[in-house]
Coordinates of C-alpha atoms and ligand atoms in Angstrom, one line a residue:
Chain A
X4 CA -17.9 -177.0 46.0
X5 CA -17.5 -174.4 43.0
X6 CA -14.7 -175.1 40.9
X7 CA -12.4 -171.7 41.4
X8 CA -12.2 -169.3 38.9
X9 CA -8.9 -168.5 37.1
X10 CA -8.1 -166.0 34.4
X11 CA -5.3 -164.7 32.6
X12 CA -4.6 -161.3 32.1
X13 CA -2.3 -160.0 29.6
X14 CA -1.4 -156.2 29.2
X15 CA 1.1 -154.5 26.5
X16 CA -0.6 -150.9 26.3
X17 CA 2.8 -149.1 26.6
X18 CA 6.1 -150.9 27.2
X19 CA 6.1 -153.6 29.9
X20 CA 5.1 -157.1 28.7
X21 CA 2.9 -158.8 31.7
X22 CA 1.0 -161.7 32.2
X23 CA -0.6 -162.3 35.2
X24 CA -2.9 -165.5 36.3
X25 CA -5.5 -164.6 39.4
X26 CA -7.6 -167.4 41.3
X27 CA -11.6 -166.3 42.5
X28 CA -10.7 -162.7 41.0
X29 CA -8.8 -161.7 43.8
X30 CA -5.8 -164.0 44.4
X31 CA -2.7 -163.4 42.2
X32 CA -0.9 -167.0 41.1
X33 CA 1.5 -165.3 39.2
X34 CA 2.4 -161.7 38.2
X35 CA 5.2 -161.4 35.6
X36 CA 5.7 -157.8 34.1
X37 CA 8.8 -157.9 31.6
X38 CA 10.1 -153.8 32.0
X39 CA 11.6 -152.4 28.8
X40 CA 12.5 -148.9 30.7
X41 CA 16.2 -149.7 30.3
X42 CA 15.7 -149.9 26.2
X43 CA 13.4 -146.4 26.5
X44 CA 15.9 -144.4 28.7
X45 CA 18.4 -143.5 26.0
X46 CA 15.7 -142.0 23.8
X47 CA 14.2 -139.9 26.7
X48 CA 10.7 -141.7 26.7
X49 CA 8.9 -144.6 25.1
X50 CA 9.6 -144.9 21.2
X51 CA 6.1 -147.0 19.9
X52 CA 8.0 -149.1 17.5
X53 CA 10.6 -149.9 19.5
X54 CA 8.2 -151.0 22.3
X55 CA 6.2 -153.0 19.7
X56 CA 9.5 -154.7 19.1
X57 CA 10.1 -155.2 22.4
X58 CA 6.9 -157.1 22.8
X59 CA 7.3 -159.7 20.2
X60 CA 10.4 -160.6 21.4
X61 CA 8.7 -161.2 25.4
X62 CA 5.4 -162.3 24.8
X63 CA 5.9 -166.1 24.8
X64 CA 8.5 -166.3 27.8
X65 CA 6.6 -164.1 29.8
X66 CA 3.3 -166.3 28.9
X67 CA 5.4 -169.2 29.8
X68 CA 7.0 -168.0 33.0
X69 CA 3.1 -167.2 34.4
X70 CA 1.8 -170.2 33.7
X71 CA 5.0 -171.9 35.5
X72 CA 5.1 -169.8 38.6
X73 CA 1.3 -170.2 38.9
X74 CA 1.3 -173.9 38.2
X75 CA -1.3 -173.7 36.0
X76 CA -2.1 -175.2 32.3
X77 CA -3.6 -173.3 29.8
X78 CA -6.7 -176.0 29.7
X79 CA -7.5 -175.0 33.0
X80 CA -8.0 -171.5 32.5
X81 CA -11.2 -170.1 32.1
X82 CA -10.9 -166.7 30.1
X83 CA -8.3 -164.5 29.0
X84 CA -8.5 -160.9 29.8
X85 CA -6.4 -158.7 27.5
X86 CA -5.7 -155.2 27.3
X87 CA -7.8 -153.7 24.7
X88 CA -7.1 -149.8 24.9
X89 CA -5.9 -147.2 25.6
X90 CA -2.2 -147.3 24.8
X91 CA -0.2 -147.3 22.2
X92 CA -1.9 -148.9 18.9
X93 CA 1.2 -151.1 18.1
X94 CA 2.0 -152.2 21.2
X95 CA -2.0 -153.2 22.2
X96 CA -1.9 -155.4 18.9
X97 CA 0.5 -157.8 20.2
X98 CA -1.0 -158.4 23.3
X99 CA -4.7 -158.5 21.7
X100 CA -3.3 -161.2 18.8
X101 CA -1.5 -163.2 20.9
X102 CA -4.6 -163.4 23.4
X103 CA -6.6 -164.2 20.6
X104 CA -4.1 -166.8 19.2
X105 CA -4.7 -168.5 22.9
X106 CA -8.3 -168.4 22.8
X107 CA -8.7 -169.7 19.6
X108 CA -6.3 -172.7 19.8
X109 CA -7.4 -173.7 23.3
X110 CA -11.1 -172.7 22.8
X111 CA -10.9 -170.5 25.9
X112 CA -13.6 -167.4 26.4
X113 CA -11.7 -164.1 25.2
X114 CA -12.8 -160.3 27.0
X115 CA -10.9 -157.4 25.8
X116 CA -10.4 -155.2 29.2
X117 CA -10.3 -151.2 29.6
X118 CA -6.7 -150.1 30.6
X119 CA -8.1 -148.1 33.4
X120 CA -10.6 -150.3 34.6
X121 CA -7.3 -152.5 34.8
X122 CA -5.9 -149.8 37.3
X123 CA -9.2 -149.1 39.4
X124 CA -9.5 -153.2 39.5
X125 CA -6.0 -153.3 41.0
X126 CA -7.5 -152.4 44.1
X127 CA -9.3 -155.4 44.3
X128 CA -6.3 -157.8 44.5
X129 CA -5.6 -155.6 47.9
X130 CA -9.4 -155.4 49.0
X131 CA -13.2 -156.1 48.1
X132 CA -15.0 -153.3 46.5
X133 CA -17.7 -151.0 48.4
X134 CA -20.1 -149.4 46.3
X135 CA -20.6 -146.7 45.7
X136 CA -17.1 -145.9 45.2
X137 CA -14.3 -143.1 43.8
X138 CA -11.5 -143.8 42.2
X139 CA -8.8 -141.5 41.4
X140 CA -6.5 -142.3 38.6
X141 CA -3.5 -141.0 37.8
X142 CA -0.9 -141.9 35.8
X143 CA 1.5 -140.9 32.5
X144 CA -1.3 -140.4 30.7
X145 CA -4.7 -140.1 32.7
X146 CA -5.7 -138.2 35.5
X147 CA -9.6 -139.0 36.2
X148 CA -12.0 -139.3 38.7
X149 CA -14.1 -142.3 38.2
X150 CA -17.5 -142.8 39.5
X151 CA -18.3 -146.7 40.2
X152 CA -21.9 -147.4 41.4
X153 CA -21.5 -151.3 41.1
X154 CA -19.2 -153.6 39.0
X155 CA -18.2 -152.9 35.6
X156 CA -20.3 -149.3 36.1
X157 CA -17.7 -146.2 35.1
X158 CA -18.3 -142.7 35.0
X159 CA -15.8 -140.5 34.6
X160 CA -17.0 -137.5 36.3
X161 CA -13.6 -135.5 35.5
X162 CA -10.5 -136.2 33.9
X163 CA -7.9 -133.9 32.5
X164 CA -8.5 -130.8 30.0
X165 CA -4.9 -131.1 29.0
X166 CA -1.9 -132.7 30.3
X167 CA -1.8 -135.9 32.5
X168 CA -0.6 -135.2 35.8
X169 CA 2.0 -138.1 34.9
X170 CA 3.1 -135.9 31.3
X171 CA 3.7 -133.1 34.0
X172 CA 5.8 -134.5 36.1
X173 CA 8.1 -135.8 33.2
X174 CA 8.4 -132.1 31.5
X175 CA 8.9 -130.9 35.0
X176 CA 11.9 -133.2 35.9
X177 CA 13.0 -132.5 32.4
X178 CA 13.4 -128.8 32.8
X179 CA 15.0 -129.8 36.0
X180 CA 17.6 -132.1 33.8
X181 CA 16.7 -134.7 35.7
X182 CA 16.6 -138.9 34.3
X183 CA 13.4 -140.6 32.5
X184 CA 11.2 -141.3 33.7
X185 CA 11.1 -138.2 36.1
X186 CA 8.3 -138.7 38.6
X187 CA 9.8 -140.9 40.5
X188 CA 12.7 -138.5 40.6
X189 CA 10.2 -135.2 41.6
X190 CA 8.7 -136.9 44.5
X191 CA 12.4 -137.9 46.3
X192 CA 13.5 -134.1 45.7
X193 CA 10.0 -133.1 47.1
X194 CA 10.6 -135.0 50.5
X195 CA 14.0 -133.2 50.8
X196 CA 12.9 -129.5 50.0
X197 CA 10.1 -126.9 51.4
X198 CA 7.2 -125.7 48.9
X199 CA 8.6 -122.2 49.2
X200 CA 8.1 -121.2 45.7
X201 CA 4.4 -119.8 44.8
X202 CA 2.7 -121.8 42.1
X203 CA -0.3 -121.9 40.5
X204 CA -3.7 -124.4 41.2
X205 CA -6.1 -124.6 38.5
X206 CA -9.4 -125.2 40.4
X207 CA -11.4 -124.4 36.8
X208 CA -15.2 -123.4 37.3
X209 CA -17.3 -123.9 40.3
X210 CA -18.1 -127.3 40.7
X211 CA -16.0 -128.9 38.0
X212 CA -13.9 -132.3 38.8
X213 CA -11.7 -131.7 35.8
X214 CA -8.4 -130.8 36.1
X215 CA -5.7 -129.3 34.1
X216 CA -1.6 -129.3 34.3
X217 CA -0.6 -127.2 31.7
X218 CA -0.2 -124.1 33.6
X219 CA 1.6 -125.3 36.1
X220 CA 4.0 -126.7 34.2
X221 CA 4.7 -123.7 32.4
X222 CA 4.9 -121.5 35.3
X223 CA 7.6 -124.2 36.3
X224 CA 9.6 -123.7 33.3
X225 CA 9.3 -120.2 33.6
X226 CA 10.5 -120.2 37.2
X227 CA 13.5 -122.0 36.1
X228 CA 13.8 -119.3 32.8
X229 CA 14.0 -116.4 34.7
X230 CA 16.8 -117.6 37.5
X231 CA 18.7 -118.2 34.6
X232 CA 18.3 -115.1 33.2
X233 CA 18.8 -113.1 36.6
X234 CA 21.7 -115.5 37.2
X235 CA 19.8 -116.9 40.3
X236 CA 19.9 -120.0 41.5
X237 CA 16.9 -122.4 41.4
X238 CA 17.0 -125.3 44.3
X239 CA 15.8 -127.8 43.0
X240 CA 14.7 -129.6 45.9
X241 CA 12.4 -126.6 46.8
X242 CA 11.0 -126.3 43.1
X243 CA 10.1 -130.5 43.0
X244 CA 8.3 -129.7 46.3
X245 CA 6.6 -126.8 45.4
X246 CA 5.3 -128.4 42.1
X247 CA 4.1 -131.7 43.5
X248 CA 2.3 -129.3 46.1
X249 CA 0.2 -128.0 44.0
X250 CA -0.5 -131.2 41.7
X251 CA -1.2 -132.5 45.6
X252 CA -3.2 -129.8 46.6
X253 CA -5.5 -130.0 43.6
X254 CA -6.0 -133.8 43.0
X255 CA -7.3 -134.3 46.9
X256 CA -9.6 -131.3 46.9
X257 CA -11.5 -132.1 44.2
X258 CA -11.2 -136.0 45.7
X259 CA -12.9 -134.6 48.6
X260 CA -15.6 -132.9 47.0
X261 CA -16.4 -135.4 44.6
X262 CA -16.6 -137.7 47.9
X263 CA -19.0 -135.7 49.4
X264 CA -21.2 -135.2 46.5
X265 CA -21.6 -138.6 45.5
X266 CA -21.6 -140.1 49.3
X267 CA -18.9 -142.8 48.3
X268 CA -17.9 -145.6 50.9
X269 CA -14.7 -146.2 49.7
X270 CA -11.8 -143.8 47.6
X271 CA -9.3 -146.3 45.4
X272 CA -6.1 -144.8 44.3
X273 CA -4.8 -145.9 40.9
X274 CA -2.4 -145.7 38.3
X275 CA 1.6 -145.2 38.4
X276 CA 1.5 -141.9 39.7
X277 CA -0.4 -143.9 42.8
X278 CA 3.4 -145.1 43.8
X279 CA 4.3 -141.1 44.8
X280 CA 5.2 -141.0 48.2
X281 CA 3.2 -137.3 48.5
X282 CA 0.4 -138.3 47.3
X283 CA -0.1 -141.4 49.4
X284 CA 0.8 -139.4 52.5
X285 CA -1.5 -136.6 51.6
X286 CA -4.7 -138.6 51.0
X287 CA -4.1 -140.9 54.3
X288 CA -4.0 -137.9 56.3
X289 CA -7.1 -136.1 54.7
X290 CA -9.4 -139.8 55.0
X291 CA -7.8 -140.8 58.5
X292 CA -10.7 -139.8 60.4
X293 CA -13.6 -140.1 57.8
X294 CA -16.0 -143.4 57.5
X295 CA -14.7 -143.5 53.5
X296 CA -12.0 -146.1 53.3
X297 CA -8.7 -145.4 51.6
X298 CA -7.6 -148.2 48.9
X299 CA -4.1 -147.7 48.0
X300 CA -2.2 -150.7 46.2
X301 CA 0.9 -152.2 46.4
X302 CA 3.7 -149.6 43.9
X303 CA 4.0 -153.7 41.9
X304 CA 0.1 -153.1 41.2
X305 CA 0.0 -149.5 40.6
X306 CA 2.6 -149.4 37.6
X307 CA 0.9 -151.0 34.6
X308 CA 0.5 -155.0 35.3
X309 CA -1.6 -157.9 33.9
X310 CA -2.8 -158.9 37.5
X311 CA -4.7 -156.1 37.3
X312 CA -6.5 -156.8 33.8
X313 CA -7.3 -160.0 35.1
X314 CA -9.0 -158.9 38.2
X315 CA -10.9 -156.5 35.8
X316 CA -11.7 -159.1 33.5
X317 CA -13.2 -161.8 36.4
X318 CA -15.6 -159.3 36.7
X319 CA -16.5 -159.3 33.5
X320 CA -16.6 -162.9 33.0
X321 CA -19.1 -163.1 35.9
X322 CA -21.4 -160.8 33.8
X323 CA -21.2 -162.8 30.4
X324 CA -19.2 -160.1 28.6
X325 CA -17.3 -161.9 25.5
X326 CA -15.2 -160.8 22.9
X327 CA -15.0 -162.2 20.0
X328 CA -11.9 -163.2 17.7
X329 CA -12.1 -159.6 15.7
X330 CA -11.6 -157.8 18.8
X331 CA -8.8 -154.8 17.7
X332 CA -6.5 -152.5 19.8
X333 CA -8.4 -149.5 20.3
X334 CA -5.8 -146.7 21.4
X335 CA -8.8 -144.4 22.2
X336 CA -11.0 -147.0 23.9
X337 CA -13.6 -145.2 26.1
X338 CA -14.1 -146.2 29.1
X339 CA -17.7 -145.3 29.3
X340 CA -18.0 -146.8 25.8
X341 CA -16.6 -149.9 26.5
X342 CA -19.1 -150.1 29.2
X343 CA -22.0 -149.9 26.9
X344 CA -20.9 -152.0 24.7
X345 CA -20.3 -154.6 26.8
X346 CA -23.0 -154.6 29.4
Chain B
X29 CA 1.1 -183.7 8.5
X30 CA -0.7 -180.2 9.1
X31 CA 0.5 -177.2 8.2
X32 CA -0.5 -173.5 8.7
X33 CA 0.7 -171.3 7.2
X34 CA 0.1 -167.1 7.8
X35 CA 1.5 -164.2 5.7
X36 CA 0.7 -160.6 7.0
X37 CA 3.7 -159.1 6.1
X38 CA 2.1 -156.7 3.0
X39 CA -1.8 -155.9 2.0
X40 CA -2.3 -159.5 1.2
X41 CA -3.6 -161.3 4.0
X42 CA -2.7 -165.3 2.8
X43 CA -3.8 -167.9 5.1
X44 CA -2.8 -171.6 3.9
X45 CA -3.6 -175.5 5.6
X46 CA -1.5 -177.8 3.9
X47 CA -1.7 -181.8 4.6
X48 CA 0.8 -183.9 3.5
X49 CA 1.7 -183.3 -0.1
X50 CA -1.9 -181.7 -0.5
X51 CA -3.1 -178.2 -0.4
X52 CA -6.3 -178.1 1.6
X53 CA -7.2 -174.6 1.4
X54 CA -6.1 -170.9 1.0
X55 CA -7.5 -167.8 2.0
X56 CA -6.1 -165.0 -0.2
X57 CA -7.2 -160.6 0.2
X58 CA -5.2 -158.0 -1.6
X59 CA -7.0 -155.4 0.7
X60 CA -6.2 -152.9 2.5
X61 CA -8.0 -153.1 5.7
X62 CA -6.9 -154.0 8.9
X63 CA -5.3 -157.7 9.4
X64 CA -5.2 -157.3 13.4
X65 CA -9.1 -158.0 13.1
X66 CA -9.2 -160.1 10.1
X67 CA -6.5 -162.8 10.5
X68 CA -7.8 -165.0 13.6
X69 CA -11.2 -164.7 12.1
X70 CA -9.8 -166.0 8.8
X71 CA -7.5 -168.1 10.2
X72 CA -10.8 -170.0 12.1
X73 CA -13.1 -169.6 9.2
X74 CA -10.6 -172.0 7.2
X75 CA -9.6 -174.5 9.5
X76 CA -13.4 -174.9 10.1
X77 CA -13.7 -175.2 6.4
X78 CA -10.8 -177.7 6.0
X79 CA -12.2 -179.3 9.2
X80 CA -9.1 -179.0 11.4
X81 CA -8.9 -178.4 14.7
X82 CA -6.0 -176.6 16.3
X83 CA -4.3 -179.2 18.3
X84 CA -4.7 -181.6 14.7
X85 CA -1.9 -178.7 13.6
X86 CA 2.0 -180.5 13.3
X87 CA 3.1 -176.9 12.2
X88 CA 3.2 -173.5 11.4
X89 CA 5.1 -171.3 9.2
X90 CA 4.8 -167.6 9.1
X91 CA 6.3 -164.9 6.7
X92 CA 8.9 -163.4 8.2
X93 CA 9.4 -160.0 6.4
X94 CA 10.4 -158.0 5.0
X95 CA 7.3 -155.9 4.9
X96 CA 4.8 -153.5 7.1
X97 CA 6.5 -153.6 10.1
X98 CA 3.1 -153.6 11.9
X99 CA 2.0 -156.4 9.5
X100 CA 4.7 -158.5 10.1
X101 CA 4.2 -158.5 13.9
X102 CA 0.7 -159.5 14.2
X103 CA 1.5 -162.4 11.7
X104 CA 4.8 -163.5 13.7
X105 CA 2.9 -162.8 17.0
X106 CA -0.2 -165.2 16.2
X107 CA 2.3 -167.7 15.0
X108 CA 4.4 -167.9 18.0
X109 CA 1.6 -168.0 20.2
X110 CA -0.2 -170.5 18.3
X111 CA 3.0 -172.6 17.8
X112 CA 3.9 -172.1 21.9
X113 CA 0.4 -173.2 23.4
X114 CA -0.2 -176.0 20.5
X115 CA 3.4 -176.9 21.2
X116 CA 4.7 -177.9 17.8
X117 CA 7.3 -176.2 15.5
X118 CA 7.4 -172.8 14.2
X119 CA 9.2 -171.9 10.9
X120 CA 10.2 -168.7 9.3
X121 CA 10.1 -167.9 5.7
X122 CA 11.0 -164.7 3.8
X123 CA 8.2 -162.7 2.9
X124 CA 10.1 -161.9 -0.5
X125 CA 10.7 -165.7 -1.1
X126 CA 7.1 -166.2 -0.6
X127 CA 6.6 -164.1 -3.7
X128 CA 9.3 -165.3 -5.9
X129 CA 8.0 -168.8 -5.4
X130 CA 3.9 -167.9 -6.1
X131 CA 5.0 -166.6 -10.0
X132 CA 8.3 -168.1 -10.6
X133 CA 8.5 -171.5 -9.7
X134 CA 8.7 -172.1 -13.6
X135 CA 10.5 -169.4 -14.7
X136 CA 14.0 -170.1 -16.4
X137 CA 15.9 -167.1 -15.1
X138 CA 16.1 -164.9 -11.8
X139 CA 13.4 -163.8 -9.7
X140 CA 13.5 -160.4 -8.3
X141 CA 10.2 -160.0 -5.7
X142 CA 10.2 -156.7 -4.7
X143 CA 8.2 -154.4 -1.8
X144 CA 7.8 -150.8 -2.0
X145 CA 9.5 -149.3 0.7
X146 CA 9.0 -145.5 0.0
X147 CA 11.2 -142.6 -1.3
X148 CA 12.5 -144.7 -4.0
X149 CA 13.2 -147.8 -2.1
X150 CA 12.0 -151.0 -2.2
X151 CA 12.7 -154.4 0.1
X152 CA 14.1 -156.9 -2.1
X153 CA 16.1 -160.2 -2.9
X154 CA 17.0 -162.2 -5.9
X155 CA 16.8 -166.0 -6.3
X156 CA 16.5 -168.8 -8.6
X157 CA 14.7 -172.0 -8.8
X158 CA 17.3 -174.9 -9.4
X159 CA 16.2 -178.5 -9.3
X160 CA 12.9 -177.4 -8.1
X161 CA 14.7 -175.9 -4.8
X162 CA 14.3 -172.2 -4.6
X163 CA 17.9 -170.4 -4.2
X164 CA 18.8 -167.4 -2.5
X165 CA 21.5 -165.7 -4.9
X166 CA 21.5 -162.1 -3.2
X167 CA 20.0 -161.7 0.2
X168 CA 16.9 -159.8 0.8
X169 CA 18.0 -156.2 1.7
X170 CA 16.4 -152.4 1.5
X171 CA 17.7 -150.6 -1.8
X172 CA 16.7 -148.1 -4.1
X173 CA 15.3 -149.5 -6.9
X174 CA 17.1 -147.7 -9.6
X175 CA 20.7 -149.2 -7.6
X176 CA 19.0 -152.7 -7.5
X177 CA 18.6 -152.0 -11.5
X178 CA 22.2 -151.2 -11.7
X179 CA 23.4 -154.0 -9.8
X180 CA 21.0 -156.8 -11.5
X181 CA 22.3 -155.2 -14.9
X182 CA 25.2 -157.7 -14.9
X183 CA 23.3 -160.7 -15.0
X184 CA 22.9 -163.0 -18.0
X185 CA 19.5 -164.3 -18.3
X186 CA 16.2 -162.9 -17.7
X187 CA 14.8 -161.6 -14.7
X188 CA 11.3 -161.8 -13.5
X189 CA 9.9 -159.2 -11.0
X190 CA 6.9 -159.6 -9.2
X191 CA 5.3 -157.1 -6.9
X192 CA 1.8 -156.0 -6.4
X193 CA 3.9 -152.4 -6.3
X194 CA 4.9 -153.3 -9.6
X195 CA 3.4 -150.0 -11.3
X196 CA 5.8 -147.8 -8.8
X197 CA 9.1 -149.3 -10.1
X198 CA 8.3 -150.6 -13.2
X199 CA 9.6 -147.7 -15.7
X200 CA 13.1 -147.4 -13.3
X201 CA 13.8 -150.9 -13.5
X202 CA 13.3 -150.7 -17.5
X203 CA 15.4 -148.3 -17.7
X204 CA 18.2 -149.8 -16.3
X205 CA 17.7 -153.4 -17.4
X206 CA 15.5 -153.0 -20.8
X207 CA 14.5 -156.2 -21.9
X208 CA 16.1 -158.2 -19.4
X209 CA 13.3 -157.3 -17.5
X210 CA 10.0 -159.3 -17.2
X211 CA 7.1 -158.6 -15.4
X212 CA 5.1 -160.8 -14.2
X213 CA 1.2 -161.5 -14.5
X214 CA -1.4 -159.5 -11.9
X215 CA -2.7 -163.3 -11.6
X216 CA 0.6 -163.9 -9.9
X217 CA 1.1 -160.9 -7.7
X218 CA -0.3 -162.0 -4.2
X219 CA 2.4 -164.4 -2.1
X220 CA 0.1 -167.6 -2.2
X221 CA 0.1 -168.9 1.6
X222 CA 0.2 -172.6 -0.2
X223 CA 4.0 -171.9 -1.4
X224 CA 4.7 -170.1 2.2
X225 CA 3.3 -173.7 3.8
X226 CA 5.1 -175.3 1.7
X227 CA 9.1 -173.5 1.5
X228 CA 8.6 -173.7 5.7
X229 CA 7.0 -177.2 5.6
X230 CA 10.2 -178.7 5.7
X231 CA 12.7 -176.1 6.8
X232 CA 14.2 -176.4 10.6
X233 CA 12.3 -175.3 13.5
X234 CA 13.0 -171.5 15.0
X235 CA 14.1 -171.2 18.5
X236 CA 10.2 -170.2 19.4
X237 CA 11.0 -167.7 22.3
X238 CA 13.8 -165.6 20.8
X239 CA 12.1 -165.7 16.7
X240 CA 11.6 -162.1 15.7
X241 CA 10.7 -160.6 12.2
X242 CA 13.2 -159.7 9.7
X243 CA 12.5 -155.8 9.4
X244 CA 15.7 -155.2 7.6
X245 CA 15.6 -151.5 8.9
X246 CA 16.5 -150.4 12.6
X247 CA 13.7 -148.5 14.0
X248 CA 13.8 -144.5 12.8
X249 CA 14.7 -143.8 16.6
X250 CA 17.7 -146.3 17.0
X251 CA 19.1 -145.3 13.5
X252 CA 19.1 -141.2 14.5
X253 CA 20.5 -142.3 17.9
X254 CA 23.0 -144.2 16.4
X255 CA 24.0 -141.3 14.1
X256 CA 24.0 -139.0 17.2
X257 CA 26.2 -141.4 19.2
X258 CA 28.5 -140.9 16.1
X259 CA 28.7 -137.6 16.1
X260 CA 29.2 -137.2 19.5
X261 CA 32.4 -138.8 19.2
Ligands
LIG2 ZN1 -1.2 -147.8 33.0

């Protein structure tokens, strides 16, 4: 019998300090997330300097909790996987340097993981991946369609040209005076209203899998502005529903097209916006009667966490990919370059 | 008793190794390069050269700031994490104190280390050696260098200034203090990691989990938020 593989994941790319330990790439032994959301609420968004300060406060506490919950000793770990980018540079540096210190002090291999690769691999904690597959990544910072023909191979076939979907959600929420973070509030309101307001969908040029949400965001702001000038009333539920319908329509239609063109066996939903009920429902409906398997992770694995980083790290570990002690946080790390460099 | 000391609070990157009453080795550079990339390799190189294994360390001492926010955080994160995983004590020492001790151990007078903090401001404090012990006379603070010069003018003996940012504030300090202001030679301006190790060696250990850098300053967003709260009252 071969020994179990134990990987620690560390994630500090934004405002969550997270450490996880997973067994054999798919089984979560501990998944600790210390959220800073309460601290950033008063500023209406994540303040990078404050995020970095909180990470330093939390890091060893979260490490200790993860080890004790997993009942694993540091020395038993096969590797430490850490988010190397993209993200807030000052925040990334805390996780990266903690990981390097652990790797050196305990003589354990170190692996640098791309944050989006992590989001995609969160799915492997739910269902085994079947290649080729397509991942729809939707979060505050990302909107991407990623094609994977095998483990560790990431090809971005479509991405946003301006705002990420999550960003558009937050901005529309602000226009409606909803508290930060606004995404979940829009989702909730959308379910209470009907999509009665005509809003644009940016399909871009024929055959493109890219996205654009800035036009939609402006259209929403215009609707609100015009109503105010006319002294009219905006029904927030209707506006939220109309906005959400437009976003989901574009995301799901482009995903469907890509699924056909690339002939994939599986569709994975990834990223914080994967928590969106409207998006989950529409995707489930669209792929209900098809041969393509749709995987949607539970909410706790959609938002930033370290189990997903460990899951991606597990596959990279198997492939022999290692980082040295010069590993740095890279706020603009590219998933494809990451793939080539470490391949 | 092997002590690893780490200082990344400013441009100077300093790693030191003490063994009992001996300085085994030091690594010091004063270049504007990425600490995040260089600190762990520097620690690894020095420890390997000195033939010290991580689990032979009995204490870690880190320069806790003030200085560059990012720089201090890198050092403190590494120090906390290493001390935690090796289950050894950690002590923090003021980065200014290290600078003072590095240039002023045998100076008979006051020691005023500082780091530039932009727009005429400096991080500084006032120290003095008494019977080989470094005493804190004025706590670390953020102040305009001109105001600091005025404050120090009340002192009755010479003041030694040490800083890699001397050039930026020398004129102002001379203006306020005249011949009482003495400026250290360039060879003594890099805070020495061995001094850091020595200052922290016998110092009480901190509570590892709650230990954070001494930034002196609130984050800008917090300052603005507090102002806004006051205006709303
Ligand atoms: Zn994320």
